[in-house]
Short mmCIF file of C-alpha atoms in Angstrom, two decimals:
data_model
loop_
_atom_site.label_atom_id
_atom_site.label_comp_id
_atom_site.label_asym_id
_atom_site.label_seq_id
_atom_site.Cartn_x
_atom_site.Cartn_y
_atom_site.Cartn_z
CA GLN A 14 12.02 -54.61 -51.34
CA THR A 15 11.04 -56.00 -47.94
CA TYR A 16 8.48 -53.26 -47.43
CA VAL A 17 6.99 -53.88 -50.85
CA GLU A 18 6.71 -57.63 -50.21
CA ARG A 19 5.08 -57.27 -46.78
CA ALA A 20 3.09 -54.04 -47.07
CA ALA A 21 2.20 -53.63 -50.74
CA ILE A 22 -1.48 -53.19 -51.50
CA ALA A 23 -3.52 -53.17 -54.69
CA ASP A 24 -5.23 -49.84 -54.13
CA ALA A 25 -3.64 -46.72 -52.64
CA SER A 26 -7.10 -45.69 -51.45
CA ALA A 27 -6.65 -48.25 -48.67
CA MET A 28 -3.41 -46.60 -47.52
CA GLY A 29 -2.95 -43.53 -45.35
CA LEU A 30 0.18 -41.40 -45.06
CA TYR A 31 1.37 -39.86 -41.80
CA LEU A 32 3.68 -36.85 -42.09
CA GLN A 33 5.53 -36.14 -38.85
CA GLY A 34 6.12 -32.70 -37.42
CA GLY A 35 9.45 -31.02 -36.86
CA PRO A 36 11.14 -30.43 -39.12
CA GLY A 37 13.86 -32.83 -38.09
CA PHE A 38 11.95 -35.65 -36.40
CA GLY A 39 11.67 -39.14 -37.82
CA ALA A 40 8.40 -41.04 -37.91
CA PRO A 41 7.11 -42.24 -34.52
CA ALA A 42 7.26 -45.86 -33.44
CA PRO A 43 3.87 -47.36 -34.38
CA VAL A 44 2.92 -48.92 -31.04
CA VAL A 45 4.43 -46.27 -28.74
CA GLY A 46 4.21 -43.14 -30.85
CA LEU A 47 0.83 -43.72 -32.47
CA GLY A 48 -0.69 -46.35 -30.21
CA VAL A 49 -1.68 -48.75 -32.97
CA GLY A 50 -1.52 -51.64 -30.52
CA SER A 51 -5.22 -51.24 -29.76
CA ALA A 52 -8.33 -49.79 -31.34
CA THR A 53 -8.69 -46.99 -28.77
CA ALA A 54 -5.15 -45.83 -28.03
CA SER A 55 -5.07 -43.03 -30.63
CA TRP A 56 -6.59 -41.84 -33.88
CA ALA A 57 -4.61 -44.52 -35.75
CA GLY A 58 -6.33 -47.38 -33.91
CA PRO A 59 -9.86 -46.76 -35.18
CA VAL A 60 -8.53 -46.08 -38.67
CA LEU A 61 -6.98 -49.54 -38.86
CA PHE A 62 -9.39 -51.59 -36.74
CA ASP A 63 -12.77 -50.18 -37.79
CA ALA A 64 -14.08 -52.59 -40.42
CA SER A 65 -16.37 -49.91 -41.84
CA LEU A 66 -13.38 -47.86 -42.96
CA PRO A 67 -11.45 -48.83 -46.10
CA TYR A 68 -7.95 -48.24 -44.69
CA ARG A 69 -5.60 -51.18 -44.17
CA ARG A 70 -2.18 -49.50 -44.07
CA ILE A 71 -0.74 -46.37 -42.47
CA VAL A 72 2.64 -45.43 -43.93
CA LEU A 73 4.94 -43.74 -41.41
CA LEU A 74 7.46 -41.82 -43.49
CA ASP A 75 10.92 -40.97 -42.20
CA GLN A 76 11.18 -37.68 -44.08
CA ARG A 77 14.50 -37.17 -45.83
CA GLY A 78 17.07 -35.90 -43.37
CA THR A 79 15.47 -37.71 -40.42
CA GLY A 80 15.33 -41.20 -38.91
CA ARG A 81 16.79 -43.67 -41.37
CA SER A 82 16.41 -41.41 -44.41
CA SER A 83 19.88 -39.84 -44.78
CA PRO A 84 19.69 -38.17 -41.34
CA ILE A 85 21.22 -34.72 -40.98
CA THR A 86 23.32 -34.45 -37.84
CA LYS A 87 26.43 -32.52 -36.89
CA GLN A 88 28.43 -35.68 -37.53
CA THR A 89 27.05 -36.27 -41.03
CA MET A 90 27.41 -32.60 -41.95
CA GLU A 91 30.96 -32.49 -40.61
CA ALA A 92 31.87 -35.54 -42.69
CA GLN A 93 30.46 -33.95 -45.84
CA PHE A 94 31.45 -30.33 -45.19
CA PRO A 95 34.45 -30.40 -42.81
CA ASP A 96 35.21 -26.69 -43.27
CA LEU A 97 31.77 -25.82 -41.92
CA PHE A 98 32.95 -26.37 -38.33
CA LEU A 99 36.49 -24.95 -38.50
CA LEU A 100 35.66 -22.17 -36.06
CA ASP A 101 34.10 -24.44 -33.43
CA HIS A 102 37.32 -24.73 -31.48
CA HIS A 103 39.01 -21.56 -32.71
CA HIS A 104 39.05 -18.66 -30.30
CA PRO A 105 40.50 -15.20 -30.99
CA ASP A 106 43.10 -13.68 -28.71
CA THR A 107 41.29 -12.66 -25.52
CA THR A 108 44.26 -12.61 -23.16
CA THR A 109 43.90 -8.92 -22.37
CA LYS A 110 40.23 -8.58 -21.50
CA PRO A 111 36.90 -10.02 -22.60
CA MET A 112 35.63 -8.90 -25.99
CA ALA A 113 39.08 -7.66 -27.06
CA THR A 114 40.00 -9.51 -30.25
CA THR A 115 42.92 -9.46 -32.61
CA THR A 116 42.18 -10.38 -36.21
CA THR A 117 44.95 -12.12 -38.11
CA THR A 118 45.36 -13.31 -41.68
CA ALA A 119 44.89 -16.87 -40.43
CA ASP A 120 41.57 -15.88 -38.86
CA GLU A 121 40.38 -14.28 -42.10
CA THR A 122 41.34 -17.40 -44.06
CA LEU A 123 39.41 -19.61 -41.69
CA VAL A 124 36.36 -17.37 -41.91
CA GLN A 125 36.45 -17.46 -45.72
CA ARG A 126 36.68 -21.25 -45.73
CA VAL A 127 33.72 -21.45 -43.36
CA ASN A 128 31.70 -19.02 -45.50
CA ASP A 129 32.39 -21.10 -48.61
CA ALA A 130 31.29 -24.23 -46.76
CA VAL A 131 28.12 -22.49 -45.59
CA VAL A 132 27.14 -21.81 -49.20
CA LYS A 133 27.69 -25.46 -50.17
CA ALA A 134 25.89 -26.77 -47.08
CA THR A 135 22.95 -24.43 -47.74
CA ASP A 136 22.58 -25.77 -51.28
CA TYR A 137 22.65 -29.30 -49.87
CA MET A 138 20.09 -28.53 -47.18
CA ALA A 139 17.77 -27.07 -49.81
CA LEU A 140 17.29 -30.64 -51.06
CA PHE A 141 15.48 -31.54 -47.82
CA ARG A 142 12.54 -29.17 -48.05
CA ALA A 143 8.84 -29.96 -48.20
CA ASP A 144 8.78 -30.14 -52.00
CA SER A 145 11.33 -32.96 -51.97
CA ILE A 146 9.56 -34.74 -49.09
CA VAL A 147 6.33 -34.75 -51.09
CA LYS A 148 8.09 -36.24 -54.11
CA ASP A 149 9.53 -38.97 -51.87
CA ALA A 150 6.03 -39.76 -50.61
CA GLU A 151 4.82 -40.13 -54.18
CA TYR A 152 7.68 -42.50 -55.05
CA ILE A 153 6.90 -44.61 -51.99
CA ARG A 154 3.20 -44.72 -52.83
CA GLN A 155 3.95 -45.92 -56.35
CA ALA A 156 6.36 -48.55 -55.05
CA LEU A 157 3.77 -49.95 -52.62
CA ILE A 158 1.01 -50.36 -55.20
CA GLN A 159 0.75 -53.88 -56.54
CA LEU A 160 0.09 -53.86 -60.26
CA PRO A 161 -1.79 -56.87 -61.65
CA PRO A 162 -0.29 -59.07 -64.39
CA LEU A 163 -0.63 -57.50 -67.83
CA GLU A 164 -2.03 -60.75 -69.30
CA SER A 165 -5.14 -60.56 -67.13
CA THR A 166 -8.20 -60.32 -69.43
CA ASP A 167 -11.07 -61.33 -67.15
CA ASN A 168 -14.18 -59.77 -68.77
CA SER A 169 -16.20 -60.30 -65.61
CA GLN A 170 -14.29 -57.64 -63.71
CA THR A 171 -16.19 -54.61 -62.50
CA GLU A 172 -15.41 -51.17 -63.83
CA GLN A 173 -13.78 -50.24 -60.48
CA GLN A 174 -11.50 -53.28 -60.66
CA GLN A 175 -10.52 -52.41 -64.23
CA GLN A 176 -9.68 -48.87 -63.18
CA GLN A 177 -7.53 -50.18 -60.34
CA GLN A 178 -5.62 -52.34 -62.82
CA ASN A 179 -4.98 -49.47 -65.22
CA PRO A 180 -1.43 -48.22 -64.55
CA GLU A 181 -2.38 -44.80 -65.97
CA GLN A 182 -5.32 -44.37 -63.59
CA PRO A 183 -4.51 -41.96 -60.71
CA LYS A 184 -4.14 -43.83 -57.43
CA PRO A 185 -3.67 -41.20 -54.70
CA TRP A 186 -3.35 -41.91 -51.00
CA GLY A 187 -6.64 -42.61 -49.28
CA PHE A 188 -5.83 -39.96 -46.70
CA CYS A 189 -2.90 -38.04 -45.25
CA LEU A 190 -2.53 -36.59 -41.78
CA GLY A 191 0.03 -33.81 -41.45
CA GLN A 192 1.13 -32.99 -37.92
CA SER A 193 2.73 -29.53 -37.42
CA PHE A 194 5.49 -29.33 -40.07
CA GLY A 195 3.81 -32.35 -41.66
CA GLY A 196 0.90 -30.01 -42.34
CA PHE A 197 3.29 -27.68 -44.16
CA CYS A 198 4.29 -30.65 -46.31
CA LEU A 199 0.63 -31.44 -46.89
CA MET A 200 0.04 -27.88 -48.12
CA THR A 201 2.87 -28.47 -50.58
CA TYR A 202 1.16 -31.71 -51.61
CA LEU A 203 -2.03 -29.84 -52.42
CA SER A 204 -0.13 -27.13 -54.28
CA GLN A 205 2.26 -29.16 -56.43
CA VAL A 206 0.91 -32.68 -56.95
CA ALA A 207 -1.78 -33.30 -59.54
CA HIS A 208 -3.45 -36.05 -57.51
CA PRO A 209 -2.90 -35.36 -53.79
CA PRO A 210 -4.37 -37.54 -51.02
CA LYS A 211 -8.14 -37.86 -51.21
CA ILE A 212 -8.58 -36.66 -47.62
CA CYS A 213 -6.14 -34.18 -46.05
CA LEU A 214 -6.13 -33.72 -42.28
CA PHE A 215 -4.17 -30.91 -40.60
CA THR A 216 -3.21 -30.87 -36.93
CA GLY A 217 -1.67 -27.50 -36.16
CA GLY A 218 0.29 -27.29 -39.38
CA ILE A 219 -1.25 -24.66 -41.65
CA ALA A 220 1.46 -22.53 -43.23
CA PRO A 221 0.78 -18.86 -44.08
CA ILE A 222 0.04 -18.86 -47.80
CA LEU A 223 -1.74 -15.54 -48.36
CA GLU A 224 0.98 -13.23 -47.01
CA ASP A 225 4.66 -12.70 -47.70
CA VAL A 226 7.34 -14.05 -45.38
CA HIS A 227 8.40 -10.58 -44.21
CA SER A 228 4.91 -9.80 -42.87
CA VAL A 229 4.66 -13.13 -41.08
CA TYR A 230 8.03 -12.82 -39.34
CA THR A 231 7.42 -9.17 -38.46
CA ARG A 232 4.36 -10.21 -36.47
CA LEU A 233 6.31 -13.12 -34.96
CA TRP A 234 9.07 -10.73 -33.87
CA LYS A 235 6.53 -8.54 -32.08
CA ARG A 236 5.04 -11.56 -30.29
CA VAL A 237 8.49 -12.77 -29.20
CA LEU A 238 9.32 -9.28 -27.92
CA LYS A 239 6.06 -9.17 -25.95
CA ARG A 240 6.72 -12.56 -24.38
CA SER A 241 10.29 -11.58 -23.49
CA HIS A 242 9.06 -8.43 -21.74
CA LEU A 243 6.46 -10.50 -19.88
CA TYR A 244 9.16 -12.86 -18.65
CA TYR A 245 11.45 -10.10 -17.41
CA GLU A 246 8.53 -8.39 -15.66
CA GLN A 247 8.03 -11.63 -13.75
CA TYR A 248 11.76 -12.18 -13.08
CA PRO A 249 13.48 -8.74 -13.28
CA GLY A 250 16.65 -10.10 -11.69
CA ASP A 251 17.24 -12.31 -14.71
CA VAL A 252 17.94 -9.29 -16.94
CA ARG A 253 21.43 -8.85 -15.49
CA LEU A 254 21.93 -12.62 -15.36
CA VAL A 255 21.13 -13.15 -19.05
CA LYS A 256 23.39 -10.25 -20.04
CA THR A 257 26.22 -11.74 -17.96
CA ILE A 258 25.85 -15.15 -19.57
CA CYS A 259 25.70 -13.66 -23.07
CA GLN A 260 28.81 -11.58 -22.40
CA ARG A 261 30.64 -14.66 -21.15
CA LEU A 262 29.65 -16.68 -24.24
CA LEU A 263 30.55 -13.85 -26.62
CA TRP A 264 33.99 -13.78 -25.03
CA ARG A 265 34.45 -17.53 -25.21
CA PRO A 266 31.79 -20.04 -26.36
CA VAL A 267 31.51 -23.29 -24.41
CA PRO A 268 31.91 -26.75 -26.03
CA LEU A 269 28.89 -28.99 -25.53
CA PRO A 270 29.04 -32.72 -24.72
CA SER A 271 27.18 -33.41 -27.98
CA GLY A 272 30.04 -31.91 -29.96
CA GLY A 273 28.49 -28.52 -30.72
CA ILE A 274 29.26 -25.10 -29.32
CA LEU A 275 27.15 -23.07 -26.92
CA SER A 276 27.36 -19.56 -28.34
CA ALA A 277 25.44 -16.51 -27.12
CA ARG A 278 22.94 -16.82 -29.97
CA ARG A 279 22.40 -20.49 -29.26
CA PHE A 280 21.91 -19.79 -25.57
CA LEU A 281 19.16 -17.28 -26.38
CA GLN A 282 17.29 -20.04 -28.21
CA LEU A 283 16.30 -21.37 -24.79
CA GLY A 284 13.30 -19.12 -25.20
CA LEU A 285 11.91 -21.50 -27.82
CA GLY A 286 11.18 -24.06 -25.14
CA TYR A 287 9.72 -21.73 -22.53
CA LEU A 288 8.55 -18.32 -23.74
CA GLY A 289 5.96 -19.74 -26.12
CA SER A 290 4.21 -21.67 -23.37
CA SER A 291 1.99 -20.43 -20.58
CA PRO A 292 3.48 -17.92 -18.11
CA SER A 293 3.70 -20.73 -15.56
CA ALA A 294 6.40 -22.30 -17.77
CA PHE A 295 8.56 -19.23 -17.14
CA ALA A 296 9.52 -20.76 -13.81
CA GLY A 297 11.33 -23.56 -15.65
CA LEU A 298 13.48 -21.10 -17.60
CA HIS A 299 14.15 -19.12 -14.44
CA LYS A 300 15.41 -22.28 -12.74
CA VAL A 301 17.72 -23.11 -15.66
CA LEU A 302 19.20 -19.61 -15.73
CA ASN A 303 19.83 -19.47 -12.01
CA GLY A 304 21.86 -22.68 -12.14
CA ALA A 305 23.98 -21.64 -15.11
CA LEU A 306 26.86 -19.86 -13.36
CA VAL A 307 29.37 -21.36 -10.97
CA ASP A 308 29.60 -18.03 -9.14
CA PRO A 309 26.48 -15.95 -9.86
CA PHE A 310 27.75 -13.10 -7.67
CA CYS A 311 30.99 -12.59 -9.61
CA ASP A 312 31.13 -9.36 -11.63
CA ASP A 313 34.28 -10.32 -13.49
CA VAL A 314 33.08 -12.16 -16.58
CA ALA A 315 36.55 -13.55 -17.27
CA ALA A 316 36.50 -15.34 -13.94
CA LEU A 317 33.21 -17.17 -14.55
#
C-alpha cells in the first residue's frame, strides 16, 4: 500500500523495470547499486533526469526468493523442510580407514527421508522460476497504475488520455532492463506475456532458445574441461593437492560457519569463481588451495 501511495503513476509507459541478475540476488540499493543519486553515475541517472525521456519511475524488483520477497536461505529451507538437512551432521563409520563405510538400517532410513524431502523441496523451488517472476512483475505493474475515477466524463480529453483511462487498454512497462539472469526473465516476458515491455534491453542475459539443453551443457562441459586443463598446466602441483582435499572431504565433510557443509562436490565449485575468468585469475585459486591444509606435506588423509 505504501508503494502504491508514493510511487503509483497514471501510465506504465513512464515506468521502467529492472530485473537483477543471479539468480538469487535481490534488487540493488538505488543510490549505491544503480547510482541514481546523480544524472551521470550510471545508466539509471540519465533515464530519470533527462527531461526529454518519458520515464519517471524505475521499479527495482526483489525477485521471489530474494531480498524481501520470501528469501530462500538454508535457514528458511530447513524450517520448511527439516528432513532435507538430516545428513549434514551424520557421518558413516570411518574408524578403520578413510572411505571405509558401514551402511546400517538407520542410515538407509535417513537417506530415504532426505530423498523424500528433496522431492518436496524441488517442487517448492519450481515456484521461483522465471515464469513466476514475470507474473509477479505484471501484478506489481498493475498495482502501481493509478486508474482514474469511473465518473470522469470530460469530453475535452484527448484520445491518448481516454486510452490511458480505459482499464482494458494494455499498459505495458515503458522499458525493461534485464541484467544476466534478469535477461533470462526478460526472454520469458517476451515469450509468455501478451503485452511485454515496450523496450527490452539485455545486458549479458540471452538464454539459448534455439537449441536443446543437452547440447548447451555438452558444450559447457567441454569448455570447463579445457579451462581445468589450462589451470593444471599452469599449476601442475595442484593436481595432487586437489585430489588430497577431495579425498579428505569425501571421508568426512567439514561444517561451515554459515551452517552448511563443505563436501567434495561443493569444494570443486570453487572453479566457478576463478576458472571462468582470465588466466591471471588462476593465481587467486592457487593461493586459496595452498592455504587449505594445516599440513600440506602429510600423506595420511586421516591426519589432516
